[in-house]
Amino acid sequence: MTNACGCGSQVDEQQLLIELDKVLDEYQGKEGGLIPALQIAQGLFGYLPDNVLQRVAAAFDKSYSEVAGIVSFYSFFSTQPRGKHLIRVCLGTACYVRGSKKVLDAIKKELSIDVGDTTKDRNFTLEVARCFGACGLAQP
Ligand code: FES
């Protein structure tokens, strides 16, 4: 398994699972502890693979589908490995009318990837968003 930092060093998955169990011990039973636990888990693994979701679900006494539903709701969670750098292009209305689709197309062409994909060197992942709350910064 490659380290979450993308540096290419080998990390023992068993060691990461031990670290995850420490996090789950700390957060299980805490009000609102599921989201922070998932965030830390994603930081450890670089994404949230099925075996991690199952472990988190068990720790919080929830079903796998319930935890997977939460993960799919929040865009900052990913069940797929991401690149070292995450590129997110806003396609919200204000940005779209000011040309963000052209920006997105240029990035797709430059990196030879589509939305949701990661470059082969695992340096970049391309995603879109609907609004960052910075609509006033959109430039034509
Ligand atoms: S529409 Fe792009 S930041 Fe709001």
PDB file of C-alpha atoms and ligand atoms in Angstrom:
ATOM      1  CA  MET A   1       0.000   0.000   0.000  1.00  0.00           C
ATOM      2  CA  THR A   2       1.263   3.489  -0.875  1.00  0.00           C
ATOM      3  CA  ASN A   3       1.416   6.136   1.806  1.00  0.00           C
ATOM      4  CA  ALA A   4      -1.445   8.676   1.846  1.00  0.00           C
ATOM      5  CA  CYS A   5       1.048  11.460   1.166  1.00  0.00           C
ATOM      6  CA  GLY A   6       1.710   9.952  -2.256  1.00  0.00           C
ATOM      7  CA  CYS A   7       5.449   9.794  -1.595  1.00  0.00           C
ATOM      8  CA  GLY A   8       5.540   6.194  -2.708  1.00  0.00           C
ATOM      9  CA  SER A   9       6.884   4.767   0.509  1.00  0.00           C
ATOM     10  CA  GLN A  10       5.373   1.476   1.500  1.00  0.00           C
ATOM     11  CA  VAL A  11       3.085   1.516   4.481  1.00  0.00           C
ATOM     12  CA  ASP A  12       1.955  -1.612   6.194  1.00  0.00           C
ATOM     13  CA  GLU A  13      -1.841  -1.734   5.989  1.00  0.00           C
ATOM     14  CA  GLN A  14      -1.931  -3.671   9.241  1.00  0.00           C
ATOM     15  CA  GLN A  15      -0.171  -0.770  10.975  1.00  0.00           C
ATOM     16  CA  LEU A  16      -2.725   1.666   9.542  1.00  0.00           C
ATOM     17  CA  LEU A  17      -5.562  -0.520  10.810  1.00  0.00           C
ATOM     18  CA  ILE A  18      -3.993  -0.493  14.282  1.00  0.00           C
ATOM     19  CA  GLU A  19      -3.868   3.311  14.113  1.00  0.00           C
ATOM     20  CA  LEU A  20      -7.472   3.359  12.928  1.00  0.00           C
ATOM     21  CA  ASP A  21      -8.543   1.232  15.877  1.00  0.00           C
ATOM     22  CA  LYS A  22      -6.931   3.747  18.244  1.00  0.00           C
ATOM     23  CA  VAL A  23      -8.909   6.539  16.581  1.00  0.00           C
ATOM     24  CA  LEU A  24     -12.128   4.531  16.759  1.00  0.00           C
ATOM     25  CA  ASP A  25     -11.510   3.797  20.445  1.00  0.00           C
ATOM     26  CA  GLU A  26     -11.205   7.527  21.034  1.00  0.00           C
ATOM     27  CA  TYR A  27     -14.272   8.611  19.054  1.00  0.00           C
ATOM     28  CA  GLN A  28     -16.815   5.811  19.395  1.00  0.00           C
ATOM     29  CA  GLY A  29     -19.551   6.700  21.835  1.00  0.00           C
ATOM     30  CA  LYS A  30     -18.834  10.426  21.478  1.00  0.00           C
ATOM     31  CA  GLU A  31     -21.717  12.591  20.276  1.00  0.00           C
ATOM     32  CA  GLY A  32     -20.890  13.584  16.689  1.00  0.00           C
ATOM     33  CA  GLY A  33     -17.785  11.399  16.681  1.00  0.00           C
ATOM     34  CA  LEU A  34     -18.472   9.607  13.406  1.00  0.00           C
ATOM     35  CA  ILE A  35     -17.519  12.430  11.013  1.00  0.00           C
ATOM     36  CA  PRO A  36     -14.210  13.283  12.744  1.00  0.00           C
ATOM     37  CA  ALA A  37     -13.367   9.569  12.887  1.00  0.00           C
ATOM     38  CA  LEU A  38     -14.023   9.266   9.153  1.00  0.00           C
ATOM     39  CA  GLN A  39     -11.906  12.357   8.463  1.00  0.00           C
ATOM     40  CA  ILE A  40      -8.986  10.929  10.418  1.00  0.00           C
ATOM     41  CA  ALA A  41      -9.443   7.541   8.746  1.00  0.00           C
ATOM     42  CA  GLN A  42      -9.293   9.210   5.351  1.00  0.00           C
ATOM     43  CA  GLY A  43      -6.151  11.035   6.443  1.00  0.00           C
ATOM     44  CA  LEU A  44      -4.551   7.729   7.403  1.00  0.00           C
ATOM     45  CA  PHE A  45      -5.475   5.784   4.276  1.00  0.00           C
ATOM     46  CA  GLY A  46      -5.763   8.623   1.762  1.00  0.00           C
ATOM     47  CA  TYR A  47      -9.333   7.519   1.048  1.00  0.00           C
ATOM     48  CA  LEU A  48     -12.018   5.343   2.622  1.00  0.00           C
ATOM     49  CA  PRO A  49     -11.857   1.785   1.282  1.00  0.00           C
ATOM     50  CA  ASP A  50     -14.626  -0.719   2.034  1.00  0.00           C
ATOM     51  CA  ASN A  51     -12.744  -2.514   4.806  1.00  0.00           C
ATOM     52  CA  VAL A  52     -12.251   0.799   6.623  1.00  0.00           C
ATOM     53  CA  LEU A  53     -15.940   1.716   6.264  1.00  0.00           C
ATOM     54  CA  GLN A  54     -16.893  -1.676   7.666  1.00  0.00           C
ATOM     55  CA  ARG A  55     -14.563  -1.204  10.630  1.00  0.00           C
ATOM     56  CA  VAL A  56     -15.907   2.295  11.316  1.00  0.00           C
ATOM     57  CA  ALA A  57     -19.504   1.088  11.017  1.00  0.00           C
ATOM     58  CA  ALA A  58     -18.886  -1.693  13.521  1.00  0.00           C
ATOM     59  CA  ALA A  59     -17.199   0.687  15.969  1.00  0.00           C
ATOM     60  CA  PHE A  60     -20.141   3.095  15.847  1.00  0.00           C
ATOM     61  CA  ASP A  61     -22.734   0.299  15.905  1.00  0.00           C
ATOM     62  CA  LYS A  62     -24.093   1.359  12.515  1.00  0.00           C
ATOM     63  CA  SER A  63     -24.715  -0.544   9.310  1.00  0.00           C
ATOM     64  CA  TYR A  64     -22.185  -0.409   6.482  1.00  0.00           C
ATOM     65  CA  SER A  65     -24.802   1.189   4.206  1.00  0.00           C
ATOM     66  CA  GLU A  66     -25.525   3.911   6.755  1.00  0.00           C
ATOM     67  CA  VAL A  67     -21.844   4.878   6.984  1.00  0.00           C
ATOM     68  CA  ALA A  68     -21.394   4.563   3.209  1.00  0.00           C
ATOM     69  CA  GLY A  69     -24.396   6.866   2.739  1.00  0.00           C
ATOM     70  CA  ILE A  70     -22.811   9.491   4.984  1.00  0.00           C
ATOM     71  CA  VAL A  71     -19.532   9.202   3.111  1.00  0.00           C
ATOM     72  CA  SER A  72     -21.242   9.599  -0.255  1.00  0.00           C
ATOM     73  CA  PHE A  73     -23.149  12.673   0.977  1.00  0.00           C
ATOM     74  CA  TYR A  74     -20.057  14.710   1.850  1.00  0.00           C
ATOM     75  CA  SER A  75     -17.857  15.637  -1.095  1.00  0.00           C
ATOM     76  CA  PHE A  76     -14.716  15.813   1.034  1.00  0.00           C
ATOM     77  CA  PHE A  77     -14.866  12.061   1.571  1.00  0.00           C
ATOM     78  CA  SER A  78     -13.653   9.718  -1.125  1.00  0.00           C
ATOM     79  CA  THR A  79     -13.958   5.972  -1.525  1.00  0.00           C
ATOM     80  CA  GLN A  80     -11.390   6.046  -4.342  1.00  0.00           C
ATOM     81  CA  PRO A  81      -7.679   6.784  -3.972  1.00  0.00           C
ATOM     82  CA  ARG A  82      -6.939  10.421  -4.710  1.00  0.00           C
ATOM     83  CA  GLY A  83      -3.838  12.025  -6.116  1.00  0.00           C
ATOM     84  CA  LYS A  84      -1.321  14.016  -4.135  1.00  0.00           C
ATOM     85  CA  HIS A  85      -3.062  17.224  -5.261  1.00  0.00           C
ATOM     86  CA  LEU A  86      -6.828  17.603  -5.484  1.00  0.00           C
ATOM     87  CA  ILE A  87      -8.087  20.010  -8.148  1.00  0.00           C
ATOM     88  CA  ARG A  88     -11.711  21.085  -7.699  1.00  0.00           C
ATOM     89  CA  VAL A  89     -13.366  23.300 -10.278  1.00  0.00           C
ATOM     90  CA  CYS A  90     -16.571  25.071  -9.359  1.00  0.00           C
ATOM     91  CA  LEU A  91     -19.428  24.583 -11.797  1.00  0.00           C
ATOM     92  CA  GLY A  92     -21.913  26.562  -9.729  1.00  0.00           C
ATOM     93  CA  THR A  93     -24.004  29.101 -11.619  1.00  0.00           C
ATOM     94  CA  ALA A  94     -21.854  32.186 -10.953  1.00  0.00           C
ATOM     95  CA  CYS A  95     -18.634  30.416 -11.921  1.00  0.00           C
ATOM     96  CA  TYR A  96     -20.185  28.584 -14.844  1.00  0.00           C
ATOM     97  CA  VAL A  97     -21.458  31.752 -16.538  1.00  0.00           C
ATOM     98  CA  ARG A  98     -17.995  33.253 -16.096  1.00  0.00           C
ATOM     99  CA  GLY A  99     -16.248  30.406 -17.850  1.00  0.00           C
ATOM    100  CA  SER A 100     -15.404  27.704 -15.327  1.00  0.00           C
ATOM    101  CA  LYS A 101     -16.395  25.016 -17.855  1.00  0.00           C
ATOM    102  CA  LYS A 102     -13.594  26.246 -20.131  1.00  0.00           C
ATOM    103  CA  VAL A 103     -11.182  26.053 -17.206  1.00  0.00           C
ATOM    104  CA  LEU A 104     -12.352  22.521 -16.479  1.00  0.00           C
ATOM    105  CA  ASP A 105     -11.953  21.487 -20.130  1.00  0.00           C
ATOM    106  CA  ALA A 106      -8.435  22.949 -20.234  1.00  0.00           C
ATOM    107  CA  ILE A 107      -7.409  21.037 -17.111  1.00  0.00           C
ATOM    108  CA  LYS A 108      -8.924  17.813 -18.449  1.00  0.00           C
ATOM    109  CA  LYS A 109      -6.980  18.250 -21.683  1.00  0.00           C
ATOM    110  CA  GLU A 110      -3.715  19.172 -19.943  1.00  0.00           C
ATOM    111  CA  LEU A 111      -3.835  16.215 -17.549  1.00  0.00           C
ATOM    112  CA  SER A 112      -5.545  13.787 -19.953  1.00  0.00           C
ATOM    113  CA  ILE A 113      -8.084  12.780 -17.325  1.00  0.00           C
ATOM    114  CA  ASP A 114     -11.812  13.177 -16.830  1.00  0.00           C
ATOM    115  CA  VAL A 115     -13.704  14.408 -13.781  1.00  0.00           C
ATOM    116  CA  GLY A 116     -13.296  11.943 -10.930  1.00  0.00           C
ATOM    117  CA  ASP A 117     -10.079  10.507 -12.349  1.00  0.00           C
ATOM    118  CA  THR A 118      -6.529  10.588 -11.043  1.00  0.00           C
ATOM    119  CA  THR A 119      -3.437  10.943 -13.206  1.00  0.00           C
ATOM    120  CA  LYS A 120      -1.377   7.793 -13.663  1.00  0.00           C
ATOM    121  CA  ASP A 121       1.455   9.276 -11.591  1.00  0.00           C
ATOM    122  CA  ARG A 122      -1.096   9.869  -8.792  1.00  0.00           C
ATOM    123  CA  ASN A 123      -0.167  13.530  -8.625  1.00  0.00           C
ATOM    124  CA  PHE A 124      -3.581  15.013  -9.489  1.00  0.00           C
ATOM    125  CA  THR A 125      -7.239  14.160  -8.989  1.00  0.00           C
ATOM    126  CA  LEU A 126      -9.859  16.258 -10.759  1.00  0.00           C
ATOM    127  CA  GLU A 127     -13.259  16.945  -9.215  1.00  0.00           C
ATOM    128  CA  VAL A 128     -16.042  19.462  -9.643  1.00  0.00           C
ATOM    129  CA  ALA A 129     -18.027  21.331  -7.025  1.00  0.00           C
ATOM    130  CA  ARG A 130     -21.318  23.219  -7.125  1.00  0.00           C
ATOM    131  CA  CYS A 131     -20.291  26.244  -5.067  1.00  0.00           C
ATOM    132  CA  PHE A 132     -17.421  27.115  -2.748  1.00  0.00           C
ATOM    133  CA  GLY A 133     -19.211  30.143  -1.376  1.00  0.00           C
ATOM    134  CA  ALA A 134     -16.772  32.414  -3.171  1.00  0.00           C
ATOM    135  CA  CYS A 135     -18.990  33.376  -6.112  1.00  0.00           C
ATOM    136  CA  GLY A 136     -17.829  37.007  -6.030  1.00  0.00           C
ATOM    137  CA  LEU A 137     -14.324  35.898  -7.011  1.00  0.00           C
ATOM    138  CA  ALA A 138     -15.478  34.363 -10.296  1.00  0.00           C
ATOM    139  CA  GLN A 139     -13.635  36.074 -13.166  1.00  0.00           C
ATOM    140  CA  PRO A 140     -14.622  36.028 -16.838  1.00  0.00           C
TER     141      PRO A 140
HETATM  142  S1  FES B   1     -20.755  29.371  -7.901  1.00  0.00           S
HETATM  143 FE1  FES B   1     -18.614  29.053  -7.815  1.00  0.00          FE
HETATM  144  S2  FES B   1     -18.072  29.695  -5.824  1.00  0.00           S
HETATM  145 FE2  FES B   1     -20.214  29.912  -5.881  1.00  0.00          FE
END
